[in-house]
């Protein structure tokens, strides 16, 4: 489109206009500030940087006009660097590109409206085409530098946030002041009572944790949008679990998000991020217990539920637990009675024999026979209050290889 550019027909004109660089820069800069009000809020150092960019652009435009060509590749890196600088400053790319367009138009108007410049229509058109093409060239370079730096900054920021969460989970931060300082350097405003979420796919689900996590995060974002809230979040995938520190307006949102993603999870409110390490250990152990003990398929537990399960999870590893559970369940723990143990599991999960039979895909009569055998072997009736409590507690604390999922 711009291959037919030609050198200025007045060889001395670009050089004469270059002698007015300082005045032209001031005029064009004033136009930028007038048309882009946000630039008026820049600090003196930033404003001086913009002025220098305008000055370089003005001189380069005159040089190219004299030569009748666009910028050579070796002339473009400074403008790509300019895009990188603007990205690092956090200045929006559309605003930066608009400043370049306004500057280009300002340079064009300064030249063609100059009282000592008389351009015929063809030369004026040539200068307009060159200015437009040069601005397009610079915009492309600025965009490349901006996008490249933005990606690098995002990667660095993401890495720094992951390291921050890892340190919190490991208890490597010694006090509130250190936590606040690290958060401040990452641009994070810590919520008063964030929620710790530890989640993983349901037992037996062979799909990847990353895919489940992506769905959960998307659903959590939707809940924040519904609350017109900006989410605070730190996230990490470790030890086969998704770990989140999330500011959720409603615990029910977390439950729905994890359920939609096919995850089991433990949700704890953390009053002080300094104490996150202890809460994380509790949540992780409860979650492992939740999945293997099959309290309820796809369960998300929070608050007091998690605290109670923490007690059970701890008791499961106690030296006294195995003898106690073996005494109550007896021969049900032997491989020969694995079907009866599965039946007991289903009975406790569903709450009655009819639903348990449906869950296992067996006839009601078969279910009744199996419950009878359980009573004969253990001497306890799973339908009676105290016996049910003992049998289910022993079942949840037992260390058996095959579990209903």
mmCIF file with all atom_site columns, N, CA, C and O in Angstrom, residues 10 24 63 68 77 93 96 161 207 227 229 236 313 334 355 373 397:
data_model
loop_
_atom_site.group_PDB
_atom_site.id
_atom_site.type_symbol
_atom_site.label_atom_id
_atom_site.label_alt_id
_atom_site.label_comp_id
_atom_site.label_asym_id
_atom_site.label_entity_id
_atom_site.label_seq_id
_atom_site.pdbx_PDB_ins_code
_atom_site.Cartn_x
_atom_site.Cartn_y
_atom_site.Cartn_z
_atom_site.occupancy
_atom_site.B_iso_or_equiv
_atom_site.pdbx_formal_charge
_atom_site.auth_seq_id
_atom_site.auth_comp_id
_atom_site.auth_asym_id
_atom_site.auth_atom_id
_atom_site.pdbx_PDB_model_num
ATOM 1  N N  . UNK A 1 10  ? 11.370  18.952  -1.768 1.00 0.00 ? 10  UNK A N  1
ATOM 2  C CA . UNK A 1 10  ? 12.093  20.138  -1.308 1.00 0.00 ? 10  UNK A CA 1
ATOM 3  C C  . UNK A 1 10  ? 13.190  19.643  -0.368 1.00 0.00 ? 10  UNK A C  1
ATOM 4  O O  . UNK A 1 10  ? 12.992  19.565  0.849  1.00 0.00 ? 10  UNK A O  1
ATOM 5  N N  . UNK A 1 24  ? 8.407   21.916  17.960 1.00 0.00 ? 24  UNK A N  1
ATOM 6  C CA . UNK A 1 24  ? 7.448   20.951  17.430 1.00 0.00 ? 24  UNK A CA 1
ATOM 7  C C  . UNK A 1 24  ? 7.085   19.908  18.495 1.00 0.00 ? 24  UNK A C  1
ATOM 8  O O  . UNK A 1 24  ? 5.923   19.520  18.639 1.00 0.00 ? 24  UNK A O  1
ATOM 9  N N  . UNK A 1 63  ? 13.352  12.499  8.832  1.00 0.00 ? 63  UNK A N  1
ATOM 10 C CA . UNK A 1 63  ? 14.435  11.754  8.189  1.00 0.00 ? 63  UNK A CA 1
ATOM 11 C C  . UNK A 1 63  ? 13.902  10.822  7.115  1.00 0.00 ? 63  UNK A C  1
ATOM 12 O O  . UNK A 1 63  ? 14.458  10.719  6.005  1.00 0.00 ? 63  UNK A O  1
ATOM 13 N N  . UNK A 1 68  ? 12.346  9.239   1.605  1.00 0.00 ? 68  UNK A N  1
ATOM 14 C CA . UNK A 1 68  ? 11.249  8.646   0.857  1.00 0.00 ? 68  UNK A CA 1
ATOM 15 C C  . UNK A 1 68  ? 11.056  7.175   1.142  1.00 0.00 ? 68  UNK A C  1
ATOM 16 O O  . UNK A 1 68  ? 10.758  6.388   0.234  1.00 0.00 ? 68  UNK A O  1
ATOM 17 N N  . UNK A 1 77  ? 14.000  -1.309  17.060 1.00 0.00 ? 77  UNK A N  1
ATOM 18 C CA . UNK A 1 77  ? 14.098  -1.823  18.440 1.00 0.00 ? 77  UNK A CA 1
ATOM 19 C C  . UNK A 1 77  ? 13.777  -0.823  19.536 1.00 0.00 ? 77  UNK A C  1
ATOM 20 O O  . UNK A 1 77  ? 13.144  -1.207  20.539 1.00 0.00 ? 77  UNK A O  1
ATOM 21 N N  . UNK A 1 93  ? -2.381  -0.926  26.750 1.00 0.00 ? 93  UNK A N  1
ATOM 22 C CA . UNK A 1 93  ? -1.895  -0.893  25.375 1.00 0.00 ? 93  UNK A CA 1
ATOM 23 C C  . UNK A 1 93  ? -2.751  -0.005  24.467 1.00 0.00 ? 93  UNK A C  1
ATOM 24 O O  . UNK A 1 93  ? -2.192  0.771   23.676 1.00 0.00 ? 93  UNK A O  1
ATOM 25 N N  . UNK A 1 96  ? -1.650  3.506   24.874 1.00 0.00 ? 96  UNK A N  1
ATOM 26 C CA . UNK A 1 96  ? -0.317  3.747   24.314 1.00 0.00 ? 96  UNK A CA 1
ATOM 27 C C  . UNK A 1 96  ? -0.407  3.917   22.797 1.00 0.00 ? 96  UNK A C  1
ATOM 28 O O  . UNK A 1 96  ? 0.179   4.846   22.221 1.00 0.00 ? 96  UNK A O  1
ATOM 29 N N  . UNK A 1 161 ? 3.698   -15.752 42.903 1.00 0.00 ? 161 UNK A N  1
ATOM 30 C CA . UNK A 1 161 ? 2.513   -16.051 43.718 1.00 0.00 ? 161 UNK A CA 1
ATOM 31 C C  . UNK A 1 161 ? 2.507   -17.501 44.160 1.00 0.00 ? 161 UNK A C  1
ATOM 32 O O  . UNK A 1 161 ? 2.127   -17.818 45.289 1.00 0.00 ? 161 UNK A O  1
ATOM 33 N N  . UNK A 1 207 ? -9.678  -38.964 35.080 1.00 0.00 ? 207 UNK A N  1
ATOM 34 C CA . UNK A 1 207 ? -9.348  -37.778 34.302 1.00 0.00 ? 207 UNK A CA 1
ATOM 35 C C  . UNK A 1 207 ? -8.376  -36.890 35.060 1.00 0.00 ? 207 UNK A C  1
ATOM 36 O O  . UNK A 1 207 ? -8.169  -37.032 36.256 1.00 0.00 ? 207 UNK A O  1
ATOM 37 N N  . UNK A 1 227 ? -21.547 -11.745 42.481 1.00 0.00 ? 227 UNK A N  1
ATOM 38 C CA . UNK A 1 227 ? -21.491 -10.902 43.675 1.00 0.00 ? 227 UNK A CA 1
ATOM 39 C C  . UNK A 1 227 ? -20.902 -9.533  43.393 1.00 0.00 ? 227 UNK A C  1
ATOM 40 O O  . UNK A 1 227 ? -20.721 -8.723  44.288 1.00 0.00 ? 227 UNK A O  1
ATOM 41 N N  . UNK A 1 229 ? -17.875 -8.875  42.695 1.00 0.00 ? 229 UNK A N  1
ATOM 42 C CA . UNK A 1 229 ? -16.714 -8.843  43.572 1.00 0.00 ? 229 UNK A CA 1
ATOM 43 C C  . UNK A 1 229 ? -15.465 -9.183  42.765 1.00 0.00 ? 229 UNK A C  1
ATOM 44 O O  . UNK A 1 229 ? -15.525 -9.909  41.781 1.00 0.00 ? 229 UNK A O  1
ATOM 45 N N  . UNK A 1 236 ? -2.465  -23.546 43.596 1.00 0.00 ? 236 UNK A N  1
ATOM 46 C CA . UNK A 1 236 ? -1.324  -24.429 43.442 1.00 0.00 ? 236 UNK A CA 1
ATOM 47 C C  . UNK A 1 236 ? -1.837  -25.853 43.298 1.00 0.00 ? 236 UNK A C  1
ATOM 48 O O  . UNK A 1 236 ? -2.810  -26.235 43.954 1.00 0.00 ? 236 UNK A O  1
ATOM 49 N N  . UNK A 1 313 ? -9.768  -38.670 61.249 1.00 0.00 ? 313 UNK A N  1
ATOM 50 C CA . UNK A 1 313 ? -8.573  -38.911 60.452 1.00 0.00 ? 313 UNK A CA 1
ATOM 51 C C  . UNK A 1 313 ? -7.372  -39.170 61.355 1.00 0.00 ? 313 UNK A C  1
ATOM 52 O O  . UNK A 1 313 ? -6.534  -40.032 61.068 1.00 0.00 ? 313 UNK A O  1
ATOM 53 N N  . UNK A 1 334 ? -12.111 -59.725 56.611 1.00 0.00 ? 334 UNK A N  1
ATOM 54 C CA . UNK A 1 334 ? -11.374 -60.733 55.849 1.00 0.00 ? 334 UNK A CA 1
ATOM 55 C C  . UNK A 1 334 ? -11.820 -60.696 54.390 1.00 0.00 ? 334 UNK A C  1
ATOM 56 O O  . UNK A 1 334 ? -12.962 -60.319 54.081 1.00 0.00 ? 334 UNK A O  1
ATOM 57 N N  . UNK A 1 355 ? -32.563 -48.455 49.265 1.00 0.00 ? 355 UNK A N  1
ATOM 58 C CA . UNK A 1 355 ? -31.642 -47.617 48.489 1.00 0.00 ? 355 UNK A CA 1
ATOM 59 C C  . UNK A 1 355 ? -30.288 -48.280 48.342 1.00 0.00 ? 355 UNK A C  1
ATOM 60 O O  . UNK A 1 355 ? -29.633 -48.163 47.288 1.00 0.00 ? 355 UNK A O  1
ATOM 61 N N  . UNK A 1 373 ? -26.531 -61.725 57.607 1.00 0.00 ? 373 UNK A N  1
ATOM 62 C CA . UNK A 1 373 ? -25.199 -62.308 57.804 1.00 0.00 ? 373 UNK A CA 1
ATOM 63 C C  . UNK A 1 373 ? -24.302 -61.336 58.584 1.00 0.00 ? 373 UNK A C  1
ATOM 64 O O  . UNK A 1 373 ? -23.493 -61.754 59.421 1.00 0.00 ? 373 UNK A O  1
ATOM 65 N N  . UNK A 1 397 ? -12.969 -45.962 60.205 1.00 0.00 ? 397 UNK A N  1
ATOM 66 C CA . UNK A 1 397 ? -11.607 -45.938 60.722 1.00 0.00 ? 397 UNK A CA 1
ATOM 67 C C  . UNK A 1 397 ? -10.792 -47.128 60.255 1.00 0.00 ? 397 UNK A C  1
ATOM 68 O O  . UNK A 1 397 ? -9.572  -47.173 60.479 1.00 0.00 ? 397 UNK A O  1
#
